[in-house]
Coordinates of C-alpha atoms in Angstrom, one line a residue:
M1 CA -24.2 -4.2 4.5
K2 CA -26.5 -5.1 1.7
C3 CA -27.2 -2.2 -0.7
I4 CA -27.1 -1.5 -4.5
V5 CA -23.9 0.0 -5.9
L6 CA -23.4 1.3 -9.5
L7 CA -19.9 -0.2 -9.8
G8 CA -17.0 2.0 -11.0
L9 CA -19.0 5.1 -11.7
L10 CA -21.0 6.0 -8.7
A11 CA -21.8 4.6 -5.3
F12 CA -23.9 5.7 -2.4
S13 CA -21.4 6.7 0.2
E14 CA -23.4 5.3 3.0
C15 CA -22.9 1.8 1.5
I16 CA -19.1 2.0 1.5
V17 CA -16.7 1.2 4.3
K18 CA -13.9 3.8 4.2
I19 CA -10.7 3.2 6.2
P20 CA -8.6 6.4 6.6
L21 CA -4.9 5.8 6.0
R22 CA -1.9 7.6 7.5
R23 CA 0.9 8.9 5.4
M24 CA 4.3 8.1 7.0
K25 CA 7.9 8.7 6.3
T26 CA 10.5 5.9 6.2
M27 CA 13.2 6.7 8.7
R28 CA 16.8 5.9 8.0
N29 CA 18.5 3.3 10.1
T30 CA 20.5 5.8 12.1
V31 CA 20.8 6.6 15.8
S32 CA 18.9 9.9 15.3
G33 CA 16.2 8.1 13.3
K34 CA 15.8 5.4 16.0
N35 CA 15.7 8.1 18.8
M36 CA 13.0 10.0 16.8
M37 CA 11.0 6.9 16.4
N38 CA 11.2 5.9 20.1
S39 CA 10.2 9.5 21.1
F40 CA 7.3 9.4 18.8
L41 CA 6.0 6.0 20.0
K42 CA 6.2 7.2 23.6
E43 CA 4.2 10.3 22.8
H44 CA 1.6 8.5 20.6
T45 CA 0.9 5.2 22.3
Y46 CA -2.0 3.1 21.1
S47 CA -5.4 3.7 22.7
L48 CA -8.4 1.5 22.2
S49 CA -10.5 4.3 23.6
Q50 CA -10.1 6.2 20.2
I51 CA -13.5 5.5 18.6
S52 CA -14.0 5.7 14.9
S53 CA -16.4 8.4 13.7
R54 CA -19.5 7.0 11.9
V55 CA -21.9 8.6 9.4
S56 CA -24.6 6.1 8.6
N57 CA -22.8 3.0 7.4
L58 CA -19.6 5.0 6.5
T59 CA -16.8 4.3 9.0
I60 CA -13.8 6.6 9.3
H61 CA -11.0 5.9 11.6
P62 CA -9.0 8.6 13.4
L63 CA -5.8 9.5 11.6
R64 CA -2.3 9.5 13.1
N65 CA 0.6 10.6 10.9
I66 CA 4.2 9.8 11.7
M67 CA 6.0 11.7 8.9
D68 CA 5.7 10.8 5.2
M69 CA 5.8 8.1 2.5
L70 CA 3.9 5.0 3.8
Y71 CA 0.1 4.8 4.2
V72 CA -1.3 2.8 7.0
G73 CA -4.7 2.2 8.6
N74 CA -6.0 0.6 11.8
I75 CA -7.4 -2.8 12.2
T76 CA -8.2 -4.9 15.3
I77 CA -7.6 -8.6 15.9
G78 CA -8.9 -10.8 18.7
T79 CA -11.6 -10.7 21.4
P80 CA -11.4 -8.2 23.0
P81 CA -9.9 -6.4 20.1
Q82 CA -6.2 -5.5 19.9
E83 CA -5.3 -2.6 17.6
F84 CA -2.6 -2.6 14.9
Q85 CA -1.6 -0.2 12.1
V86 CA -1.0 -2.0 8.9
I87 CA -0.1 -1.3 5.3
F88 CA -3.0 -2.2 2.9
D89 CA -1.0 -3.9 0.2
T90 CA -2.1 -4.8 -3.3
G91 CA 1.2 -6.5 -3.9
S92 CA 0.7 -9.4 -1.5
S93 CA -2.1 -11.5 -0.1
D94 CA -1.2 -12.4 3.5
L95 CA -2.2 -10.6 6.7
W96 CA 0.5 -10.6 9.5
V97 CA 1.2 -8.7 12.7
P98 CA 4.0 -9.0 15.2
S99 CA 3.6 -11.5 18.1
V100 CA 5.0 -11.7 21.6
F101 CA 7.1 -14.6 20.4
C102 CA 9.1 -12.3 18.1
Q103 CA 12.5 -11.3 19.6
S104 CA 13.7 -9.4 16.6
L105 CA 14.8 -5.8 16.8
A106 CA 12.1 -4.9 14.3
C107 CA 9.4 -6.1 16.7
A108 CA 10.7 -4.1 19.7
T109 CA 9.0 -0.8 18.7
K110 CA 5.8 -2.3 17.4
V111 CA 2.5 -3.4 18.9
M112 CA 2.6 -7.2 19.4
F113 CA -0.3 -9.5 19.3
I114 CA -0.9 -11.2 22.7
H115 CA -2.7 -14.5 21.9
L116 CA -3.4 -15.3 25.5
H117 CA -5.6 -12.2 25.7
S118 CA -7.9 -13.3 23.0
S119 CA -10.8 -15.8 23.7
T120 CA -11.3 -16.4 20.0
F121 CA -7.7 -17.2 19.1
R122 CA -6.9 -20.6 17.4
P123 CA -3.4 -21.7 16.6
T124 CA -2.0 -24.1 14.0
Q125 CA 1.5 -25.6 13.6
K126 CA 2.2 -24.2 10.1
V127 CA 5.3 -22.1 9.9
F128 CA 6.5 -20.3 6.7
N129 CA 8.5 -17.4 5.4
I130 CA 7.4 -14.4 3.4
N131 CA 10.1 -12.4 1.5
Y132 CA 9.5 -8.7 0.8
N133 CA 11.8 -6.0 -0.6
P134 CA 13.7 -5.3 1.6
G135 CA 12.5 -7.4 4.5
R136 CA 11.6 -10.9 5.5
M137 CA 9.0 -12.3 8.0
K138 CA 8.9 -15.8 9.5
G139 CA 5.4 -16.5 10.7
L140 CA 3.0 -18.9 12.3
L141 CA -0.5 -19.4 10.8
V142 CA -3.3 -18.8 13.3
Y143 CA -7.0 -17.9 13.3
D144 CA -8.9 -15.1 15.1
T145 CA -11.5 -12.4 14.6
V146 CA -10.3 -9.5 12.5
R147 CA -12.1 -6.1 12.2
I148 CA -11.6 -3.5 9.5
G149 CA -13.9 -0.6 10.5
D150 CA -17.4 -2.1 10.6
L151 CA -16.4 -5.2 8.7
V152 CA -15.9 -8.2 10.9
I153 CA -14.4 -11.5 9.8
T154 CA -14.6 -14.3 12.4
D155 CA -12.1 -17.2 12.3
Q156 CA -9.9 -15.4 9.8
P157 CA -6.6 -17.0 9.0
F158 CA -3.6 -14.7 9.4
C159 CA 0.0 -14.9 10.5
I160 CA 1.9 -13.8 13.7
S161 CA 5.5 -13.1 13.2
L162 CA 8.2 -15.1 14.9
L163 CA 11.1 -13.3 13.2
E164 CA 11.3 -10.1 11.3
T165 CA 14.3 -8.6 9.4
G166 CA 14.6 -5.5 7.3
F167 CA 11.8 -3.6 9.0
E168 CA 13.7 -2.1 11.9
S169 CA 13.3 1.6 10.9
I170 CA 9.9 1.4 9.2
P171 CA 7.0 2.6 11.5
F172 CA 4.2 0.1 10.9
D173 CA 3.0 -3.1 12.7
G174 CA 2.1 -5.4 9.9
I175 CA 0.8 -5.9 6.4
L176 CA -2.7 -6.6 5.1
G177 CA -2.5 -8.2 1.6
L178 CA -5.2 -7.4 -0.9
N179 CA -4.0 -9.4 -3.8
Y180 CA -5.5 -12.6 -5.2
P181 CA -5.6 -15.8 -3.1
N182 CA -3.1 -17.6 -5.4
I183 CA -0.4 -15.1 -4.4
S184 CA -0.8 -16.1 -0.7
V185 CA 2.4 -17.6 0.7
S186 CA 0.7 -19.1 3.7
G187 CA -2.1 -20.6 1.6
A188 CA -4.6 -18.8 3.8
I189 CA -7.8 -17.3 2.3
P190 CA -7.2 -13.5 2.2
I191 CA -9.5 -11.2 4.1
F192 CA -11.0 -9.6 1.0
D193 CA -12.0 -13.0 -0.3
N194 CA -13.7 -13.9 3.0
L195 CA -15.6 -10.5 2.9
K196 CA -16.7 -11.2 -0.6
N197 CA -17.6 -14.9 0.0
E198 CA -19.6 -14.1 3.1
G199 CA -21.5 -11.2 1.4
A200 CA -20.2 -8.6 3.9
I201 CA -19.6 -6.1 1.0
S202 CA -22.0 -5.0 -1.7
E203 CA -19.6 -5.4 -4.6
P204 CA -16.2 -7.2 -4.9
V205 CA -14.4 -3.9 -5.2
F206 CA -12.0 -1.8 -3.1
A207 CA -10.4 1.5 -4.0
F208 CA -7.6 3.8 -2.8
Y209 CA -7.3 7.6 -2.5
L210 CA -3.8 8.6 -1.3
S211 CA -3.4 12.3 -0.4
K212 CA -0.7 14.2 -2.1
D213 CA 0.4 17.1 0.2
K214 CA -1.6 16.8 3.4
R215 CA -0.9 14.2 6.0
E216 CA -4.6 13.4 6.5
G217 CA -7.4 12.4 4.1
S218 CA -6.2 9.2 2.6
V219 CA -8.7 6.3 2.5
V220 CA -9.2 2.8 1.4
M221 CA -12.8 1.9 0.7
F222 CA -14.5 -1.4 0.5
G223 CA -17.7 -2.5 -1.4
G224 CA -17.9 0.3 -3.9
V225 CA -16.5 3.6 -5.2
D226 CA -17.1 7.1 -4.0
H227 CA -16.8 9.4 -7.1
R228 CA -16.0 12.4 -5.0
Y229 CA -12.3 11.3 -4.8
Y230 CA -11.6 11.6 -8.5
K231 CA -12.2 13.8 -11.6
G232 CA -13.7 12.7 -14.9
E233 CA -14.3 9.1 -15.8
L234 CA -12.6 6.0 -14.6
N235 CA -10.5 4.3 -17.2
W236 CA -10.8 0.5 -16.9
I237 CA -7.7 -1.6 -17.6
P238 CA -8.1 -5.4 -17.9
L239 CA -5.6 -7.5 -16.0
I240 CA -3.1 -9.6 -18.0
Q241 CA -4.7 -12.6 -16.2
A242 CA -6.9 -13.0 -13.1
G243 CA -4.6 -13.7 -10.1
N244 CA -2.4 -10.6 -9.8
W245 CA -2.9 -6.9 -10.1
I246 CA -0.7 -6.7 -13.2
V247 CA -1.7 -4.9 -16.4
N248 CA -0.1 -4.4 -19.8
M249 CA 1.6 -1.0 -20.2
D250 CA 2.2 0.4 -23.7
R251 CA 5.2 2.6 -23.1
I252 CA 7.0 5.1 -20.9
S253 CA 8.0 8.4 -22.5
M254 CA 9.6 11.8 -21.9
R255 CA 9.5 14.8 -24.2
R256 CA 7.6 12.7 -26.8
K257 CA 10.4 10.1 -26.8
I258 CA 10.0 6.5 -25.6
I259 CA 12.5 6.0 -22.8
A260 CA 11.3 2.6 -21.5
C261 CA 8.8 -0.2 -22.2
S262 CA 9.4 0.4 -25.9
G263 CA 7.8 -2.9 -27.0
G264 CA 5.2 -3.0 -24.3
C265 CA 5.7 -4.3 -20.8
E266 CA 4.0 -5.3 -17.5
A267 CA 3.0 -3.0 -14.6
L268 CA 2.1 -4.1 -11.1
V269 CA -0.2 -1.5 -9.4
D270 CA 1.2 -1.8 -5.9
T271 CA -0.1 0.3 -2.9
G272 CA 2.5 -1.3 -0.7
T273 CA 5.5 0.2 -2.7
A274 CA 6.4 3.8 -2.1
L275 CA 8.4 4.3 -5.3
I276 CA 8.3 3.6 -9.1
K277 CA 10.5 0.5 -9.8
G278 CA 11.8 -1.0 -13.0
P279 CA 14.7 -2.8 -14.6
R280 CA 18.1 -1.5 -13.6
R281 CA 19.3 -0.5 -17.1
L282 CA 16.1 1.4 -17.9
V283 CA 16.0 3.1 -14.4
N284 CA 19.6 4.2 -14.8
N285 CA 18.8 5.6 -18.2
I286 CA 15.9 7.6 -16.8
Q287 CA 18.2 8.9 -14.0
K288 CA 20.7 10.1 -16.7
L289 CA 17.9 11.8 -18.7
I290 CA 16.8 13.7 -15.5
G291 CA 20.4 14.6 -14.8
T292 CA 20.8 13.1 -11.4
T293 CA 23.9 12.5 -9.2
P294 CA 24.1 9.1 -7.4
Q295 CA 24.9 9.2 -3.7
D296 CA 24.5 6.3 -1.3
S297 CA 21.2 4.6 -2.4
K298 CA 19.6 7.6 -3.9
H299 CA 19.9 9.7 -7.1
Y300 CA 19.9 13.5 -6.3
V301 CA 19.0 16.5 -8.5
S302 CA 19.1 20.2 -7.8
C303 CA 15.9 21.3 -6.2
S304 CA 15.9 24.5 -8.3
A305 CA 15.8 22.3 -11.4
V306 CA 12.5 20.6 -10.5
K307 CA 10.4 23.2 -12.2
T308 CA 12.2 22.7 -15.5
L309 CA 12.2 18.9 -15.5
P310 CA 9.6 17.2 -17.8
S311 CA 6.8 14.9 -16.9
I312 CA 7.3 11.2 -17.4
I313 CA 4.3 9.7 -19.1
F314 CA 3.1 6.2 -18.5
T315 CA 0.8 5.0 -21.3
I316 CA -1.6 2.2 -20.2
N317 CA -4.3 0.8 -22.4
G318 CA -4.0 3.7 -24.8
I319 CA -4.4 6.4 -22.0
N320 CA -1.5 8.7 -21.0
Y321 CA -0.9 9.0 -17.2
P322 CA 1.7 11.9 -16.8
V323 CA 3.8 12.0 -13.6
P324 CA 5.2 15.5 -13.3
A325 CA 8.6 16.2 -11.7
R326 CA 6.9 17.6 -8.5
A327 CA 5.6 14.1 -8.0
Y328 CA 8.6 12.0 -8.9
I329 CA 11.1 14.3 -7.0
L330 CA 11.0 14.2 -3.2
K331 CA 13.1 15.8 -0.5
D332 CA 15.1 14.0 2.1
S333 CA 15.4 15.0 5.8
R334 CA 18.2 17.5 4.8
G335 CA 16.1 19.2 2.2
N336 CA 17.9 17.7 -0.7
C337 CA 15.9 16.5 -3.8
Y338 CA 16.1 13.0 -5.1
T339 CA 14.2 10.9 -7.7
T340 CA 11.7 8.2 -6.8
F341 CA 12.8 5.8 -9.6
K342 CA 14.5 2.7 -8.3
E343 CA 15.7 -0.7 -9.5
N344 CA 13.3 -3.6 -9.2
T345 CA 15.5 -6.3 -7.8
V346 CA 12.9 -9.1 -8.6
R347 CA 13.9 -10.7 -11.9
T348 CA 11.1 -11.5 -14.4
S349 CA 11.0 -12.9 -17.9
R350 CA 9.3 -9.8 -19.2
E351 CA 10.1 -6.1 -18.6
T352 CA 8.2 -5.3 -15.4
W353 CA 7.5 -2.0 -13.6
I354 CA 6.0 -1.4 -10.2
L355 CA 3.7 1.6 -10.0
G356 CA 3.8 2.5 -6.3
D357 CA 2.5 5.4 -4.2
V358 CA 4.3 8.1 -6.3
F359 CA 2.0 7.2 -9.2
L360 CA -1.1 6.4 -7.0
R361 CA -1.0 9.8 -5.3
L362 CA -1.9 11.3 -8.7
Y363 CA -4.5 8.6 -9.7
F364 CA -7.4 7.3 -7.7
S365 CA -7.3 3.5 -8.1
V366 CA -10.1 0.9 -8.1
F367 CA -9.4 -2.8 -7.8
D368 CA -12.4 -4.8 -9.3
R369 CA -12.2 -8.5 -8.4
G370 CA -15.6 -9.1 -10.0
N371 CA -14.3 -8.2 -13.5
D372 CA -10.6 -8.7 -13.0
R373 CA -9.7 -5.1 -13.9
I374 CA -8.2 -1.9 -12.4
G375 CA -9.8 1.6 -12.8
L376 CA -7.7 4.8 -12.8
A377 CA -8.8 8.4 -12.8
R378 CA -7.2 11.7 -11.8
A379 CA -7.4 12.1 -8.1
V380 CA -8.9 15.2 -6.6

């Protein structure tokens, strides 16, 4: 896949590998939710006969949507290939999928990697833990062939889970980390770094388009940028430092008043997080300004009031990125409206916000490893 790409502004679509993503809804850990999930999995079993459509060098996988919220895409591992649906996550750097060794409840409804079925599998004895919010995975480092669309990485280090907790009601198999190698818990070279180092992609760039209302149409693209997914120009934001997808944010405001990040703060642009997260005190203040009522783990607001609620504006590198109420208010399974602001439980020395899918549905995002920067533009 050698071709010339004008980085960040325009790319020839035939030079870009696009991986369609599925938009999924996190199910509550209830009997009805589990029954719904089990029914869905019986009706939509995996089939390796589902062949991706191809236009020149552009690869598009078939889409399968479960319900809402999470975005996942297919990859395969092993020889012959075993298929998994994973979250493409800019907040982490490790790839892992469930294994037949995993006896956790979280693995029971997922596709598990069968190492004995792969002729290219190579094990190690390195065991480690990865902590997420809200789950945890204990895994074994192994090697095998991994395919993302037409991209093939042989002898790629990844993890097979031995124990999973906190993922019981979330419909995905594993996680594919797209952060820098220094973030890797396992110490393995991330997939994107191997693609870059081996010259498998034209430019050290990947980008996300997350659909807003329709269940289909979301993509992650590797090796360049397809300008058809955004309006206007890309605004480039330098990273605070190479090694993590974190940028400086100027402020967060509502009705022309600063409501958070008053002296500047940090923002992690994270495709693996569904919500917008920040420090508890500041998130609680935003909930009060919106006029929410707490119940269980959510903050609810009258659905009829959504039209009158103001946009919340995130100012990054001097550019305003408004998030209207229709974007930061979602409906639960009962049709009640709740806000997508939530406390970030990870403690940091500086005020830190996580801009997840709520933000990224509005703004096409480009992650440029070659220049250590992120590009944002209004999504189509």
